[in-house]
mmCIF file of C-alpha atoms in Angstrom:
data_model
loop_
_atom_site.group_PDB
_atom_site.id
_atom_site.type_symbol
_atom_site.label_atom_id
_atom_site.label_comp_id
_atom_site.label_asym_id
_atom_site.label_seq_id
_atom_site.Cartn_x
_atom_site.Cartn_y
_atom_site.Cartn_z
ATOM 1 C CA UNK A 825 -42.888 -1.003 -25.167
ATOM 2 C CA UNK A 826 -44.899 0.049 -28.626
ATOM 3 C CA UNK A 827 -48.220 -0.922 -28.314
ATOM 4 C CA UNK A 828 -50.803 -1.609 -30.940
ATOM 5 C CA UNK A 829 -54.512 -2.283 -29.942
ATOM 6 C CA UNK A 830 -56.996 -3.200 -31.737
ATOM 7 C CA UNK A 831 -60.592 -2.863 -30.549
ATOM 8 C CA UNK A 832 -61.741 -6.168 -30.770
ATOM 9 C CA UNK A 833 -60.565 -9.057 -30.976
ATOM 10 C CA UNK A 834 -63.277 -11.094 -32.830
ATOM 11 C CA UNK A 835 -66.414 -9.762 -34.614
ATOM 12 C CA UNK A 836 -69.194 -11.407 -36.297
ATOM 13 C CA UNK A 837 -71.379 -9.117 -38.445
ATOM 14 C CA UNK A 838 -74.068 -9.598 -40.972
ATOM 15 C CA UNK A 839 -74.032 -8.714 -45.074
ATOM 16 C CA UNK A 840 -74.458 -4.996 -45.702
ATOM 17 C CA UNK A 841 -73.419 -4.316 -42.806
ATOM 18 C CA UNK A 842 -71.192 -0.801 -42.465
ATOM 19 C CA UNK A 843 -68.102 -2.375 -40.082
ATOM 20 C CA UNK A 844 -65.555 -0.065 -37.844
ATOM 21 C CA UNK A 845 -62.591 -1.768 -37.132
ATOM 22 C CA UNK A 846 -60.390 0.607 -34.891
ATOM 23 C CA UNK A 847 -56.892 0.984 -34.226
ATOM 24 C CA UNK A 848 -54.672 2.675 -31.909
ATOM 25 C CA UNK A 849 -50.561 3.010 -31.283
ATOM 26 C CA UNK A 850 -49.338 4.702 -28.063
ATOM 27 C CA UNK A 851 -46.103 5.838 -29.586
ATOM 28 C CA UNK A 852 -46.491 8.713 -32.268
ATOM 29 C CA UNK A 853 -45.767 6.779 -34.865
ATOM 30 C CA UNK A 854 -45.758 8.293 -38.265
ATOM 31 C CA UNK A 855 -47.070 5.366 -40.301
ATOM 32 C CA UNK A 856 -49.900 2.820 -39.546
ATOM 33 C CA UNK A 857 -51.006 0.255 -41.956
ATOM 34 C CA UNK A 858 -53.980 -1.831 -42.080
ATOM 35 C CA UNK A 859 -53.813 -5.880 -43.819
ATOM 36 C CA UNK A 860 -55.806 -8.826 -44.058
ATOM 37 C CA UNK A 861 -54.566 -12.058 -44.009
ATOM 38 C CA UNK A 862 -55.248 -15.078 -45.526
ATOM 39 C CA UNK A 863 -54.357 -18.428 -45.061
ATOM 40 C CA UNK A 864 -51.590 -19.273 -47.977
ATOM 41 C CA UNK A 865 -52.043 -15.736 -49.615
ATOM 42 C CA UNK A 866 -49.763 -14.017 -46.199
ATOM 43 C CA UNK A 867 -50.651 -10.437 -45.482
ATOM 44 C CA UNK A 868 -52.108 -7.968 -48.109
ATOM 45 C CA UNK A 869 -51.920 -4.652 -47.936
ATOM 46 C CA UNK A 870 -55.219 -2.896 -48.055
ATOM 47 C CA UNK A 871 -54.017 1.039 -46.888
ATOM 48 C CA UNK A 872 -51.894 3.063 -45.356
ATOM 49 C CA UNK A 873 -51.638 6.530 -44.177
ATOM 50 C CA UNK A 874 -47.955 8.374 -43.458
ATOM 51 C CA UNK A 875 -49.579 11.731 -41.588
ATOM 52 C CA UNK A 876 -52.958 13.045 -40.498
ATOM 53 C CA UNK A 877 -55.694 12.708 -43.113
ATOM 54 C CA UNK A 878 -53.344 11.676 -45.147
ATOM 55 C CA UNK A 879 -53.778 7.912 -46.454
ATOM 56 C CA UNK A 880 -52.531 5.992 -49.583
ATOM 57 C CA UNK A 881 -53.933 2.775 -51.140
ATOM 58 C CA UNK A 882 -52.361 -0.432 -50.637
ATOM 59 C CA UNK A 883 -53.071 -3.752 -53.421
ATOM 60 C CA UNK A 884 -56.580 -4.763 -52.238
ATOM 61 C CA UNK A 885 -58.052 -1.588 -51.276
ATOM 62 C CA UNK A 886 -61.521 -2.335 -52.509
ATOM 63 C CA UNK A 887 -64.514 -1.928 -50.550
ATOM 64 C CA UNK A 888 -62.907 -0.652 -48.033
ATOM 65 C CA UNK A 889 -61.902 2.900 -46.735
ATOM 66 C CA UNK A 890 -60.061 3.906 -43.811
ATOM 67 C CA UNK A 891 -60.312 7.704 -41.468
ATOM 68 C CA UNK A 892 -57.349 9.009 -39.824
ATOM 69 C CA UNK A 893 -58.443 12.119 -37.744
ATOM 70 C CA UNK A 894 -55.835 11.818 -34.888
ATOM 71 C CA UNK A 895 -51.928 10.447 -35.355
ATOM 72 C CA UNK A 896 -52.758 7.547 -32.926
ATOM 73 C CA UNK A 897 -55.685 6.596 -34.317
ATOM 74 C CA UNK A 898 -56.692 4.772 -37.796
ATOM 75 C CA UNK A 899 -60.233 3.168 -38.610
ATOM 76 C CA UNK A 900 -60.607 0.575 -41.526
ATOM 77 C CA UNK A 901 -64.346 0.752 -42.474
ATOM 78 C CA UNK A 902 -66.070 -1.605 -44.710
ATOM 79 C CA UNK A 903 -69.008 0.147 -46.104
ATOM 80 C CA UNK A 904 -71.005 -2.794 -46.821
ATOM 81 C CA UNK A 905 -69.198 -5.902 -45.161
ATOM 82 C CA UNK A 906 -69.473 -8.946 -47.594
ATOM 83 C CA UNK A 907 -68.645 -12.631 -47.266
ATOM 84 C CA UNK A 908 -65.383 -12.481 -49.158
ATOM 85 C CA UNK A 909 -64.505 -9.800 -46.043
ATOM 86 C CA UNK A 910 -64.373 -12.682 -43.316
ATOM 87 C CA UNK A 911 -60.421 -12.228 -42.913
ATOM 88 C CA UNK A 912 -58.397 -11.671 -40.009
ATOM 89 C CA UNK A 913 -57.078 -7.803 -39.916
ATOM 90 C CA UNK A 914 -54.073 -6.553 -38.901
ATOM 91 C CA UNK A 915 -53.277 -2.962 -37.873
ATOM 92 C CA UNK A 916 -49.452 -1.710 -37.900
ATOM 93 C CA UNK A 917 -47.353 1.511 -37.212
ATOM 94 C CA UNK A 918 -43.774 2.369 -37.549
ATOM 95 C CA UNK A 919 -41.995 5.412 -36.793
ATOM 96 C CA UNK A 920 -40.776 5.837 -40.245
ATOM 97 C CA UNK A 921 -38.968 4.064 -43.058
ATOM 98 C CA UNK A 922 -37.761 1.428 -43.411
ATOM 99 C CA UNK A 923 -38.591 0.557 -40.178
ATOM 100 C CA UNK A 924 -39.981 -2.256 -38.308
ATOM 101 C CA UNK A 925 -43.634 -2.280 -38.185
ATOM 102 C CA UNK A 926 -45.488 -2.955 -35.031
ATOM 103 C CA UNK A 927 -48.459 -5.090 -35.177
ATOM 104 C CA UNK A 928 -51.598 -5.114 -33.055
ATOM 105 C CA UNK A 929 -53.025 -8.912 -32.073
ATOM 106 C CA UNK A 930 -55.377 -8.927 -34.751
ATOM 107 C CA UNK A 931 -59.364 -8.850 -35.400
ATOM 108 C CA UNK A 932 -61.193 -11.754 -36.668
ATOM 109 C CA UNK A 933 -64.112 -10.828 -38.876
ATOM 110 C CA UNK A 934 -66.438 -13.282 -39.716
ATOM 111 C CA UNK A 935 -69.441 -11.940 -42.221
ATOM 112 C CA UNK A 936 -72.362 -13.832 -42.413
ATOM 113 C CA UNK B 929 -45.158 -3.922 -58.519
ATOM 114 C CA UNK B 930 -43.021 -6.572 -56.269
ATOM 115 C CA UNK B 931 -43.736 -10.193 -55.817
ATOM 116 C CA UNK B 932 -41.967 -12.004 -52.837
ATOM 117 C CA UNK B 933 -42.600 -15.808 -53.142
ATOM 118 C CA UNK B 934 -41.857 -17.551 -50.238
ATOM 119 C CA UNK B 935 -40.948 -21.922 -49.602
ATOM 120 C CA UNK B 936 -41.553 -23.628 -48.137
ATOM 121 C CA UNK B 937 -45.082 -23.194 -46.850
ATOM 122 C CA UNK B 938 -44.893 -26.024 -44.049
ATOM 123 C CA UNK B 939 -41.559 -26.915 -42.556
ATOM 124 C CA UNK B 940 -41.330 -29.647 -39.598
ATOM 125 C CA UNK B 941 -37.864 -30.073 -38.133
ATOM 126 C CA UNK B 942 -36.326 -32.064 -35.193
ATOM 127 C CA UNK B 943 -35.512 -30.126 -31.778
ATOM 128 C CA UNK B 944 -31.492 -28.608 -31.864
ATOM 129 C CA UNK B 945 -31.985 -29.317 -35.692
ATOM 130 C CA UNK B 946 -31.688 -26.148 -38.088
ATOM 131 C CA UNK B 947 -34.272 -24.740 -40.238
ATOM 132 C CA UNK B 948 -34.341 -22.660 -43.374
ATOM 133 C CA UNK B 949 -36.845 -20.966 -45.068
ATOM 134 C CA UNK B 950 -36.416 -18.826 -48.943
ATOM 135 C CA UNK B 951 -37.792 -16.018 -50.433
ATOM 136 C CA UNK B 952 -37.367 -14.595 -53.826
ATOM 137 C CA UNK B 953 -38.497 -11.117 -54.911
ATOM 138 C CA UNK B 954 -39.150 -9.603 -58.350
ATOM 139 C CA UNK B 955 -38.184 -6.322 -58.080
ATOM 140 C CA UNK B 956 -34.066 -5.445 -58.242
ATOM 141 C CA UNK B 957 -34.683 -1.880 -56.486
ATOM 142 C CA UNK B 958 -35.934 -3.348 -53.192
ATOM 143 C CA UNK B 959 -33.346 -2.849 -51.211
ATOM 144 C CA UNK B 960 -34.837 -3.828 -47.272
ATOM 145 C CA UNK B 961 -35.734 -7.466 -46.157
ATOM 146 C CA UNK B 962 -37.137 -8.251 -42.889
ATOM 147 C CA UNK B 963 -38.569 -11.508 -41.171
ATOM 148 C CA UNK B 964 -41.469 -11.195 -39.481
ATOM 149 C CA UNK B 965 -42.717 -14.397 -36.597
ATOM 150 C CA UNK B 966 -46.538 -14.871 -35.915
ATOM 151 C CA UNK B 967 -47.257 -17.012 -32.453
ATOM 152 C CA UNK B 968 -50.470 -17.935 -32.608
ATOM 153 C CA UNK B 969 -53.244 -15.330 -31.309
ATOM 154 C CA UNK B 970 -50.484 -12.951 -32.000
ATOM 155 C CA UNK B 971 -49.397 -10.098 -34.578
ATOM 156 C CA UNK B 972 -46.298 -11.136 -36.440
ATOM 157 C CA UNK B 973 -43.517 -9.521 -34.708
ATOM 158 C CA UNK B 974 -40.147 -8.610 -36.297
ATOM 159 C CA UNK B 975 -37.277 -11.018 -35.605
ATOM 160 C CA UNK B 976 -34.496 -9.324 -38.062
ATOM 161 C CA UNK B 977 -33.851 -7.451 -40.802
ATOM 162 C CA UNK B 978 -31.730 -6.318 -43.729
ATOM 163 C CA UNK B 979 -30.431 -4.290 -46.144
ATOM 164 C CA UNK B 980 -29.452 -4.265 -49.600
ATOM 165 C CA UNK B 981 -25.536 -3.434 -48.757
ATOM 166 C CA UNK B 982 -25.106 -5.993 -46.539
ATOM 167 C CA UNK B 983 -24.742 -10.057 -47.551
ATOM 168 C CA UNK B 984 -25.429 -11.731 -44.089
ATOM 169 C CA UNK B 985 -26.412 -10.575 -40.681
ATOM 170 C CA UNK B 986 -26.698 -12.749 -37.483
ATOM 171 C CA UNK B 987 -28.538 -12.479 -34.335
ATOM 172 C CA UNK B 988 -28.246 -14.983 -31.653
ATOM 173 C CA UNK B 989 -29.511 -18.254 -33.305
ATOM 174 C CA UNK B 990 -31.045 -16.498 -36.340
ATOM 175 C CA UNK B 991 -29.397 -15.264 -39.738
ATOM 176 C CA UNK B 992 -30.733 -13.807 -42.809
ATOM 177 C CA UNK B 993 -28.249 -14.198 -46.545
ATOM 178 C CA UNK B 994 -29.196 -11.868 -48.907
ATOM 179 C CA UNK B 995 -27.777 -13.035 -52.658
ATOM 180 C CA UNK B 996 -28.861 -9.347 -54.209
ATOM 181 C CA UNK B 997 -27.418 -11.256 -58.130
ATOM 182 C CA UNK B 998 -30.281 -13.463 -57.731
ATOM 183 C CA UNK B 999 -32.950 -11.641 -55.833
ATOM 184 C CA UNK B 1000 -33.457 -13.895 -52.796
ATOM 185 C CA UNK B 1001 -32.989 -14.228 -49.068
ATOM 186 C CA UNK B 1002 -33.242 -17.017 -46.493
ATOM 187 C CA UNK B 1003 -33.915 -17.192 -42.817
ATOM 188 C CA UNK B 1004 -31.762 -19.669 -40.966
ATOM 189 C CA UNK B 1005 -32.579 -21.312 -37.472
ATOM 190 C CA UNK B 1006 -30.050 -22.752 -35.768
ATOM 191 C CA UNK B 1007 -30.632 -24.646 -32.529
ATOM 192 C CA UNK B 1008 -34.023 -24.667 -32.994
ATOM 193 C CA UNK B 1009 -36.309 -25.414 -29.807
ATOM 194 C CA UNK B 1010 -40.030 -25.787 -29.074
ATOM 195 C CA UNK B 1011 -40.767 -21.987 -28.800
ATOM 196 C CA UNK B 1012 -39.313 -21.134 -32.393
ATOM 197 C CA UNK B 1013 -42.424 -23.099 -33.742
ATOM 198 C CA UNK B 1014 -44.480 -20.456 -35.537
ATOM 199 C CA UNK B 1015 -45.971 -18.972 -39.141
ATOM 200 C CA UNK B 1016 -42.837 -17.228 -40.280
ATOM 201 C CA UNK B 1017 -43.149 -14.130 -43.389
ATOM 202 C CA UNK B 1018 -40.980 -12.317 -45.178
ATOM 203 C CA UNK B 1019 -41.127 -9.020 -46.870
ATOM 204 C CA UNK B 1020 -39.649 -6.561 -49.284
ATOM 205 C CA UNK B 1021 -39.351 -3.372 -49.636
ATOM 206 C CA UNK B 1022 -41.085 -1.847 -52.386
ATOM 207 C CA UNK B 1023 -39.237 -0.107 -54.888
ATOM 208 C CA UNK B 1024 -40.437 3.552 -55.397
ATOM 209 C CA UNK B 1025 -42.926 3.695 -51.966
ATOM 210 C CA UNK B 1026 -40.555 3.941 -48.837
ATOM 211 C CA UNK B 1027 -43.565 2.896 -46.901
ATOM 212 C CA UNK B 1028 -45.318 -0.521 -48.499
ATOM 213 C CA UNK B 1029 -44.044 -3.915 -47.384
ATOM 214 C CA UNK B 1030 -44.796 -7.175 -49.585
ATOM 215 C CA UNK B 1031 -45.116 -9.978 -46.988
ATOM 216 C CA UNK B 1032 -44.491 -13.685 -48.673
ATOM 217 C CA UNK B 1033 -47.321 -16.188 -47.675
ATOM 218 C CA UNK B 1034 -45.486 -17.496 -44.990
ATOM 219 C CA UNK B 1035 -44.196 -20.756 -43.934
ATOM 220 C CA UNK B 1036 -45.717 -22.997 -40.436
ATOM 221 C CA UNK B 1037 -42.456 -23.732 -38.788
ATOM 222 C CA UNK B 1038 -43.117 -26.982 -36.477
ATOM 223 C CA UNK B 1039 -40.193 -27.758 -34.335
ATOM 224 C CA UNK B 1040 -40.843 -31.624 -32.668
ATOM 225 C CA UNK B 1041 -39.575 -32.335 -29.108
#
């Protein structure tokens, strides 16, 4: 079975804070995907990377950056976490396109 | 770029009853439409899928219509039991990136014993 993983499950961090939020698929997947969702707005798009290093922006990428250094690994950072960040987050991969995307369980951020 | 509404938002039905949720998408070059089901504490996981040459396809109790004419798709339920209750999305994919899904907002499916 794919599996997602996501580092943490819920996180609780203060304003100004630089946040890591980490990701990792097991099964060489090409793509991986990071959203946030909101209740009644569904899942947003915030990036994406199809390869190594390489990473595109999705529709909400601000304040936020993401690092892919290995193929099974891709970090959403939030350079200085604000209160509009509290959001869960949602990592994905797929082994191409269109294909079905895999999801992790999610991480709940709550900024303070 | 697209824009996949999606109704309703809350949905209660009857156990054995059938369920149907719509979506409706903006862009006419999307041309792949899969359903998505979130159990709660869970990431959504995909339930089925399809593509822009094909009307209908069906999967057990589940069926997606695509009407391509006038841009929207539905998810039908059939049957539906306890363990079907669950936030439900759909998506589209966008026209000219072969990688970025638009999710709708998703609709709380409650089926009642």
């Amino acid at each position: 079975d794919v599996k997602v993983t996501q580092s943490s499950r819920y996180l609780v961090k203060r304003t100004g804070e630089k946040v890591f939020l980490e990701c990792v698929q097991d099964m060489d997947h090409e793509n991986m995907f990071w959203y946030r969702q909101d209740p009644g707005l569904g899942l947003r798009l915030i990036y994406f990377s199809y390869d190594v290093k390489m990473k595109e922006k999705g529709d909400i990428p601000e304040g936020y950056s993401v690092s892919r250094e290995k193929k099974e690994r891709f970090s959403l950072i939030l350079e200085s976490a604000s209160t509009n960040q509290t959001s869960m987050y949602l990592c994905a991969s797929s082994p191409g396109t269109p294909n079905e995307q895999f999801f992790g369980p999610g991480t709940r951020l709550t900024v303070l | 770029g697209e824009n996949v509404e999606q109704h309703p938002s809350t949905l209660s039905v009857q156990e054995g009853d059938s369920a149907v949720i719509k979506c409706t998408y903006s862009d006419s070059a999307s041309n792949y439409f899969p359903w998505y089901k979130q159990e709660l504490g869970k990431g959504p996981q995909l339930i089925i899928d399809i593509r822009s040459n094909v009307g209908e396809k069906k999967d057990q109790r589940i069926a997606v219509t695509l009407n391509k004419t006038a841009k929207h798709f539905s998810l039908h339920i059939t049957e539906t039991q306890p363990e079907d209750s669950a936030v439900y999305f759909c998506a589209a994919l966008l026209s000219g990136s072969a990688r970025q899904l638009t999710f709708g907002s998703g609709t709380q499916l409650t089926v009642l014993p």
